Amino acid sequence: NLKEKYGLTNRELEIIQLVSNSLSNQEISRALFISETTVKKHLNNIFKKLNIRSRTQLVKLIYLNVLNS
């Protein structure tokens, strides 16, 4: 479970789900009724918690996590 393993918040999990569905920051901000700046802050927090640097690495980590569960 990513939430427990990495201490992710519910909002961060929502953002991860939307990123994994190939939504842009702008599309995520519209879907969640938050600013793009807030989306970027959430992504930076996610990247730090998961020790990654990009959306590509995030999607790869999600994919591998699903395969291993």
PDB file of N, CA and C in Angstrom:
ATOM      1  N   ASN A   1       0.837  -1.178   0.000  1.00  0.00           N
ATOM      2  CA  ASN A   1       0.000   0.000   0.000  1.00  0.00           C
ATOM      3  C   ASN A   1       0.887   1.247   0.000  1.00  0.00           C
ATOM      4  N   LEU A   2       0.789   2.042  -1.064  1.00  0.00           N
ATOM      5  CA  LEU A   2       1.617   3.245  -1.189  1.00  0.00           C
ATOM      6  C   LEU A   2       1.373   4.240  -0.060  1.00  0.00           C
ATOM      7  N   LYS A   3       0.122   4.386   0.340  1.00  0.00           N
ATOM      8  CA  LYS A   3      -0.220   5.355   1.381  1.00  0.00           C
ATOM      9  C   LYS A   3       0.531   5.059   2.674  1.00  0.00           C
ATOM     10  N   GLU A   4       0.456   3.819   3.094  1.00  0.00           N
ATOM     11  CA  GLU A   4       1.109   3.430   4.345  1.00  0.00           C
ATOM     12  C   GLU A   4       2.624   3.377   4.196  1.00  0.00           C
ATOM     13  N   LYS A   5       3.093   2.814   3.099  1.00  0.00           N
ATOM     14  CA  LYS A   5       4.524   2.628   2.897  1.00  0.00           C
ATOM     15  C   LYS A   5       5.278   3.954   2.838  1.00  0.00           C
ATOM     16  N   TYR A   6       4.672   4.963   2.193  1.00  0.00           N
ATOM     17  CA  TYR A   6       5.370   6.235   1.986  1.00  0.00           C
ATOM     18  C   TYR A   6       4.751   7.407   2.731  1.00  0.00           C
ATOM     19  N   GLY A   7       3.699   7.177   3.484  1.00  0.00           N
ATOM     20  CA  GLY A   7       3.071   8.252   4.249  1.00  0.00           C
ATOM     21  C   GLY A   7       2.371   9.281   3.376  1.00  0.00           C
ATOM     22  N   LEU A   8       1.732   8.805   2.311  1.00  0.00           N
ATOM     23  CA  LEU A   8       1.045   9.715   1.398  1.00  0.00           C
ATOM     24  C   LEU A   8      -0.321  10.117   1.954  1.00  0.00           C
ATOM     25  N   THR A   9      -0.728  11.339   1.638  1.00  0.00           N
ATOM     26  CA  THR A   9      -2.050  11.814   2.043  1.00  0.00           C
ATOM     27  C   THR A   9      -3.090  11.365   1.018  1.00  0.00           C
ATOM     28  N   ASN A  10      -4.348  11.492   1.386  1.00  0.00           N
ATOM     29  CA  ASN A  10      -5.420  11.153   0.452  1.00  0.00           C
ATOM     30  C   ASN A  10      -5.356  12.029  -0.796  1.00  0.00           C
ATOM     31  N   ARG A  11      -5.057  13.306  -0.629  1.00  0.00           N
ATOM     32  CA  ARG A  11      -4.956  14.218  -1.766  1.00  0.00           C
ATOM     33  C   ARG A  11      -3.800  13.804  -2.674  1.00  0.00           C
ATOM     34  N   GLU A  12      -2.675  13.433  -2.080  1.00  0.00           N
ATOM     35  CA  GLU A  12      -1.539  12.975  -2.881  1.00  0.00           C
ATOM     36  C   GLU A  12      -1.899  11.724  -3.674  1.00  0.00           C
ATOM     37  N   LEU A  13      -2.664  10.829  -3.074  1.00  0.00           N
ATOM     38  CA  LEU A  13      -3.116   9.631  -3.789  1.00  0.00           C
ATOM     39  C   LEU A  13      -4.037   9.993  -4.946  1.00  0.00           C
ATOM     40  N   GLU A  14      -4.892  10.999  -4.742  1.00  0.00           N
ATOM     41  CA  GLU A  14      -5.755  11.468  -5.830  1.00  0.00           C
ATOM     42  C   GLU A  14      -4.912  11.995  -6.991  1.00  0.00           C
ATOM     43  N   ILE A  15      -3.901  12.778  -6.657  1.00  0.00           N
ATOM     44  CA  ILE A  15      -3.014  13.349  -7.681  1.00  0.00           C
ATOM     45  C   ILE A  15      -2.293  12.222  -8.426  1.00  0.00           C
ATOM     46  N   ILE A  16      -1.793  11.239  -7.701  1.00  0.00           N
ATOM     47  CA  ILE A  16      -1.107  10.101  -8.321  1.00  0.00           C
ATOM     48  C   ILE A  16      -2.040   9.383  -9.293  1.00  0.00           C
ATOM     49  N   GLN A  17      -3.275   9.178  -8.879  1.00  0.00           N
ATOM     50  CA  GLN A  17      -4.259   8.511  -9.746  1.00  0.00           C
ATOM     51  C   GLN A  17      -4.450   9.296 -11.041  1.00  0.00           C
ATOM     52  N   LEU A  18      -4.562  10.606 -10.929  1.00  0.00           N
ATOM     53  CA  LEU A  18      -4.774  11.438 -12.110  1.00  0.00           C
ATOM     54  C   LEU A  18      -3.529  11.493 -12.998  1.00  0.00           C
ATOM     55  N   VAL A  19      -2.362  11.533 -12.388  1.00  0.00           N
ATOM     56  CA  VAL A  19      -1.111  11.492 -13.166  1.00  0.00           C
ATOM     57  C   VAL A  19      -1.028  10.172 -13.921  1.00  0.00           C
ATOM     58  N   SER A  20      -1.399   9.095 -13.254  1.00  0.00           N
ATOM     59  CA  SER A  20      -1.328   7.780 -13.901  1.00  0.00           C
ATOM     60  C   SER A  20      -2.323   7.656 -15.051  1.00  0.00           C
ATOM     61  N   ASN A  21      -3.326   8.534 -15.067  1.00  0.00           N
ATOM     62  CA  ASN A  21      -4.285   8.586 -16.172  1.00  0.00           C
ATOM     63  C   ASN A  21      -3.876   9.624 -17.214  1.00  0.00           C
ATOM     64  N   SER A  22      -2.628  10.063 -17.157  1.00  0.00           N
ATOM     65  CA  SER A  22      -2.022  10.980 -18.134  1.00  0.00           C
ATOM     66  C   SER A  22      -2.602  12.386 -18.134  1.00  0.00           C
ATOM     67  N   LEU A  23      -3.162  12.837 -17.015  1.00  0.00           N
ATOM     68  CA  LEU A  23      -3.652  14.208 -16.951  1.00  0.00           C
ATOM     69  C   LEU A  23      -2.499  15.174 -16.722  1.00  0.00           C
ATOM     70  N   SER A  24      -2.597  16.338 -17.326  1.00  0.00           N
ATOM     71  CA  SER A  24      -1.609  17.401 -17.131  1.00  0.00           C
ATOM     72  C   SER A  24      -1.884  18.102 -15.799  1.00  0.00           C
ATOM     73  N   ASN A  25      -0.948  18.941 -15.364  1.00  0.00           N
ATOM     74  CA  ASN A  25      -1.167  19.704 -14.130  1.00  0.00           C
ATOM     75  C   ASN A  25      -2.422  20.558 -14.242  1.00  0.00           C
ATOM     76  N   GLN A  26      -2.616  21.164 -15.404  1.00  0.00           N
ATOM     77  CA  GLN A  26      -3.794  22.006 -15.618  1.00  0.00           C
ATOM     78  C   GLN A  26      -5.078  21.184 -15.514  1.00  0.00           C
ATOM     79  N   GLU A  27      -5.087  20.005 -16.116  1.00  0.00           N
ATOM     80  CA  GLU A  27      -6.259  19.138 -16.052  1.00  0.00           C
ATOM     81  C   GLU A  27      -6.516  18.655 -14.624  1.00  0.00           C
ATOM     82  N   ILE A  28      -5.458  18.356 -13.899  1.00  0.00           N
ATOM     83  CA  ILE A  28      -5.591  17.931 -12.497  1.00  0.00           C
ATOM     84  C   ILE A  28      -6.167  19.067 -11.661  1.00  0.00           C
ATOM     85  N   SER A  29      -5.661  20.267 -11.876  1.00  0.00           N
ATOM     86  CA  SER A  29      -6.148  21.417 -11.099  1.00  0.00           C
ATOM     87  C   SER A  29      -7.635  21.639 -11.339  1.00  0.00           C
ATOM     88  N   ARG A  30      -8.070  21.487 -12.575  1.00  0.00           N
ATOM     89  CA  ARG A  30      -9.495  21.651 -12.891  1.00  0.00           C
ATOM     90  C   ARG A  30     -10.331  20.527 -12.275  1.00  0.00           C
ATOM     91  N   ALA A  31      -9.835  19.312 -12.332  1.00  0.00           N
ATOM     92  CA  ALA A  31     -10.580  18.165 -11.799  1.00  0.00           C
ATOM     93  C   ALA A  31     -10.756  18.256 -10.284  1.00  0.00           C
ATOM     94  N   LEU A  32      -9.738  18.789  -9.600  1.00  0.00           N
ATOM     95  CA  LEU A  32      -9.766  18.835  -8.134  1.00  0.00           C
ATOM     96  C   LEU A  32     -10.128  20.214  -7.573  1.00  0.00           C
ATOM     97  N   PHE A  33     -10.371  21.184  -8.479  1.00  0.00           N
ATOM     98  CA  PHE A  33     -10.726  22.545  -8.070  1.00  0.00           C
ATOM     99  C   PHE A  33      -9.644  23.181  -7.187  1.00  0.00           C
ATOM    100  N   ILE A  34      -8.385  23.012  -7.611  1.00  0.00           N
ATOM    101  CA  ILE A  34      -7.242  23.620  -6.933  1.00  0.00           C
ATOM    102  C   ILE A  34      -6.373  24.300  -7.993  1.00  0.00           C
ATOM    103  N   SER A  35      -5.446  25.136  -7.568  1.00  0.00           N
ATOM    104  CA  SER A  35      -4.591  25.836  -8.530  1.00  0.00           C
ATOM    105  C   SER A  35      -3.491  24.910  -9.055  1.00  0.00           C
ATOM    106  N   GLU A  36      -2.941  25.275 -10.195  1.00  0.00           N
ATOM    107  CA  GLU A  36      -1.810  24.508 -10.739  1.00  0.00           C
ATOM    108  C   GLU A  36      -0.624  24.550  -9.792  1.00  0.00           C
ATOM    109  N   THR A  37      -0.441  25.676  -9.127  1.00  0.00           N
ATOM    110  CA  THR A  37       0.653  25.801  -8.152  1.00  0.00           C
ATOM    111  C   THR A  37       0.491  24.775  -7.042  1.00  0.00           C
ATOM    112  N   THR A  38      -0.741  24.575  -6.591  1.00  0.00           N
ATOM    113  CA  THR A  38      -1.010  23.583  -5.549  1.00  0.00           C
ATOM    114  C   THR A  38      -0.735  22.173  -6.066  1.00  0.00           C
ATOM    115  N   VAL A  39      -1.101  21.908  -7.310  1.00  0.00           N
ATOM    116  CA  VAL A  39      -0.809  20.605  -7.911  1.00  0.00           C
ATOM    117  C   VAL A  39       0.695  20.376  -7.910  1.00  0.00           C
ATOM    118  N   LYS A  40       1.459  21.385  -8.329  1.00  0.00           N
ATOM    119  CA  LYS A  40       2.920  21.269  -8.373  1.00  0.00           C
ATOM    120  C   LYS A  40       3.503  21.026  -6.989  1.00  0.00           C
ATOM    121  N   LYS A  41       2.948  21.696  -5.978  1.00  0.00           N
ATOM    122  CA  LYS A  41       3.418  21.483  -4.601  1.00  0.00           C
ATOM    123  C   LYS A  41       3.148  20.048  -4.154  1.00  0.00           C
ATOM    124  N   HIS A  42       1.955  19.554  -4.466  1.00  0.00           N
ATOM    125  CA  HIS A  42       1.638  18.161  -4.123  1.00  0.00           C
ATOM    126  C   HIS A  42       2.591  17.202  -4.839  1.00  0.00           C
ATOM    127  N   LEU A  43       2.834  17.448  -6.120  1.00  0.00           N
ATOM    128  CA  LEU A  43       3.748  16.575  -6.874  1.00  0.00           C
ATOM    129  C   LEU A  43       5.150  16.601  -6.277  1.00  0.00           C
ATOM    130  N   ASN A  44       5.626  17.783  -5.908  1.00  0.00           N
ATOM    131  CA  ASN A  44       6.954  17.868  -5.287  1.00  0.00           C
ATOM    132  C   ASN A  44       7.007  17.088  -3.978  1.00  0.00           C
ATOM    133  N   ASN A  45       5.934  17.180  -3.186  1.00  0.00           N
ATOM    134  CA  ASN A  45       5.876  16.407  -1.937  1.00  0.00           C
ATOM    135  C   ASN A  45       5.877  14.906  -2.225  1.00  0.00           C
ATOM    136  N   ILE A  46       5.121  14.502  -3.233  1.00  0.00           N
ATOM    137  CA  ILE A  46       5.072  13.089  -3.630  1.00  0.00           C
ATOM    138  C   ILE A  46       6.452  12.615  -4.068  1.00  0.00           C
ATOM    139  N   PHE A  47       7.109  13.410  -4.908  1.00  0.00           N
ATOM    140  CA  PHE A  47       8.442  13.049  -5.403  1.00  0.00           C
ATOM    141  C   PHE A  47       9.425  12.886  -4.250  1.00  0.00           C
ATOM    142  N   LYS A  48       9.360  13.794  -3.264  1.00  0.00           N
ATOM    143  CA  LYS A  48      10.267  13.707  -2.112  1.00  0.00           C
ATOM    144  C   LYS A  48       9.993  12.440  -1.300  1.00  0.00           C
ATOM    145  N   LYS A  49       8.723  12.174  -1.035  1.00  0.00           N
ATOM    146  CA  LYS A  49       8.361  11.002  -0.233  1.00  0.00           C
ATOM    147  C   LYS A  49       8.756   9.701  -0.916  1.00  0.00           C
ATOM    148  N   LEU A  50       8.644   9.674  -2.243  1.00  0.00           N
ATOM    149  CA  LEU A  50       8.947   8.456  -2.992  1.00  0.00           C
ATOM    150  C   LEU A  50      10.400   8.417  -3.484  1.00  0.00           C
ATOM    151  N   ASN A  51      11.136   9.492  -3.220  1.00  0.00           N
ATOM    152  CA  ASN A  51      12.534   9.605  -3.637  1.00  0.00           C
ATOM    153  C   ASN A  51      12.679   9.436  -5.158  1.00  0.00           C
ATOM    154  N   ILE A  52      11.846  10.178  -5.880  1.00  0.00           N
ATOM    155  CA  ILE A  52      11.891  10.180  -7.339  1.00  0.00           C
ATOM    156  C   ILE A  52      11.959  11.614  -7.835  1.00  0.00           C
ATOM    157  N   ARG A  53      12.151  11.778  -9.168  1.00  0.00           N
ATOM    158  CA  ARG A  53      12.346  13.124  -9.711  1.00  0.00           C
ATOM    159  C   ARG A  53      11.383  13.505 -10.822  1.00  0.00           C
ATOM    160  N   SER A  54      10.576  12.571 -11.292  1.00  0.00           N
ATOM    161  CA  SER A  54       9.741  12.896 -12.448  1.00  0.00           C
ATOM    162  C   SER A  54       8.427  12.132 -12.444  1.00  0.00           C
ATOM    163  N   ARG A  55       7.498  12.620 -13.270  1.00  0.00           N
ATOM    164  CA  ARG A  55       6.217  11.945 -13.451  1.00  0.00           C
ATOM    165  C   ARG A  55       6.422  10.556 -14.052  1.00  0.00           C
ATOM    166  N   THR A  56       7.401  10.449 -14.939  1.00  0.00           N
ATOM    167  CA  THR A  56       7.691   9.157 -15.561  1.00  0.00           C
ATOM    168  C   THR A  56       8.090   8.137 -14.505  1.00  0.00           C
ATOM    169  N   GLN A  57       8.950   8.532 -13.591  1.00  0.00           N
ATOM    170  CA  GLN A  57       9.354   7.635 -12.509  1.00  0.00           C
ATOM    171  C   GLN A  57       8.158   7.295 -11.619  1.00  0.00           C
ATOM    172  N   LEU A  58       7.272   8.266 -11.422  1.00  0.00           N
ATOM    173  CA  LEU A  58       6.078   8.037 -10.610  1.00  0.00           C
ATOM    174  C   LEU A  58       5.196   6.964 -11.239  1.00  0.00           C
ATOM    175  N   VAL A  59       4.930   7.095 -12.528  1.00  0.00           N
ATOM    176  CA  VAL A  59       4.088   6.116 -13.214  1.00  0.00           C
ATOM    177  C   VAL A  59       4.751   4.737 -13.206  1.00  0.00           C
ATOM    178  N   LYS A  60       6.060   4.708 -13.383  1.00  0.00           N
ATOM    179  CA  LYS A  60       6.787   3.433 -13.349  1.00  0.00           C
ATOM    180  C   LYS A  60       6.655   2.783 -11.965  1.00  0.00           C
ATOM    181  N   LEU A  61       6.816   3.575 -10.924  1.00  0.00           N
ATOM    182  CA  LEU A  61       6.705   3.060  -9.561  1.00  0.00           C
ATOM    183  C   LEU A  61       5.302   2.521  -9.300  1.00  0.00           C
ATOM    184  N   ILE A  62       4.290   3.235  -9.759  1.00  0.00           N
ATOM    185  CA  ILE A  62       2.909   2.777  -9.594  1.00  0.00           C
ATOM    186  C   ILE A  62       2.715   1.456 -10.326  1.00  0.00           C
ATOM    187  N   TYR A  63       3.186   1.390 -11.549  1.00  0.00           N
ATOM    188  CA  TYR A  63       3.061   0.183 -12.364  1.00  0.00           C
ATOM    189  C   TYR A  63       3.728  -1.007 -11.675  1.00  0.00           C
ATOM    190  N   LEU A  64       4.940  -0.799 -11.194  1.00  0.00           N
ATOM    191  CA  LEU A  64       5.666  -1.886 -10.516  1.00  0.00           C
ATOM    192  C   LEU A  64       4.971  -2.291  -9.226  1.00  0.00           C
ATOM    193  N   ASN A  65       4.423  -1.313  -8.520  1.00  0.00           N
ATOM    194  CA  ASN A  65       3.716  -1.589  -7.275  1.00  0.00           C
ATOM    195  C   ASN A  65       2.470  -2.442  -7.537  1.00  0.00           C
ATOM    196  N   VAL A  66       1.759  -2.130  -8.611  1.00  0.00           N
ATOM    197  CA  VAL A  66       0.567  -2.900  -8.976  1.00  0.00           C
ATOM    198  C   VAL A  66       0.948  -4.323  -9.350  1.00  0.00           C
ATOM    199  N   LEU A  67       2.056  -4.466 -10.099  1.00  0.00           N
ATOM    200  CA  LEU A  67       2.494  -5.803 -10.506  1.00  0.00           C
ATOM    201  C   LEU A  67       2.874  -6.665  -9.306  1.00  0.00           C
ATOM    202  N   ASN A  68       3.451  -6.024  -8.295  1.00  0.00           N
ATOM    203  CA  ASN A  68       3.944  -6.769  -7.137  1.00  0.00           C
ATOM    204  C   ASN A  68       2.898  -6.968  -6.041  1.00  0.00           C
ATOM    205  N   SER A  69       1.684  -6.462  -6.256  1.00  0.00           N
ATOM    206  CA  SER A  69       0.673  -6.606  -5.201  1.00  0.00           C
ATOM    207  C   SER A  69      -0.301  -7.728  -5.481  1.00  0.00           C
TER     208      SER A  69
END
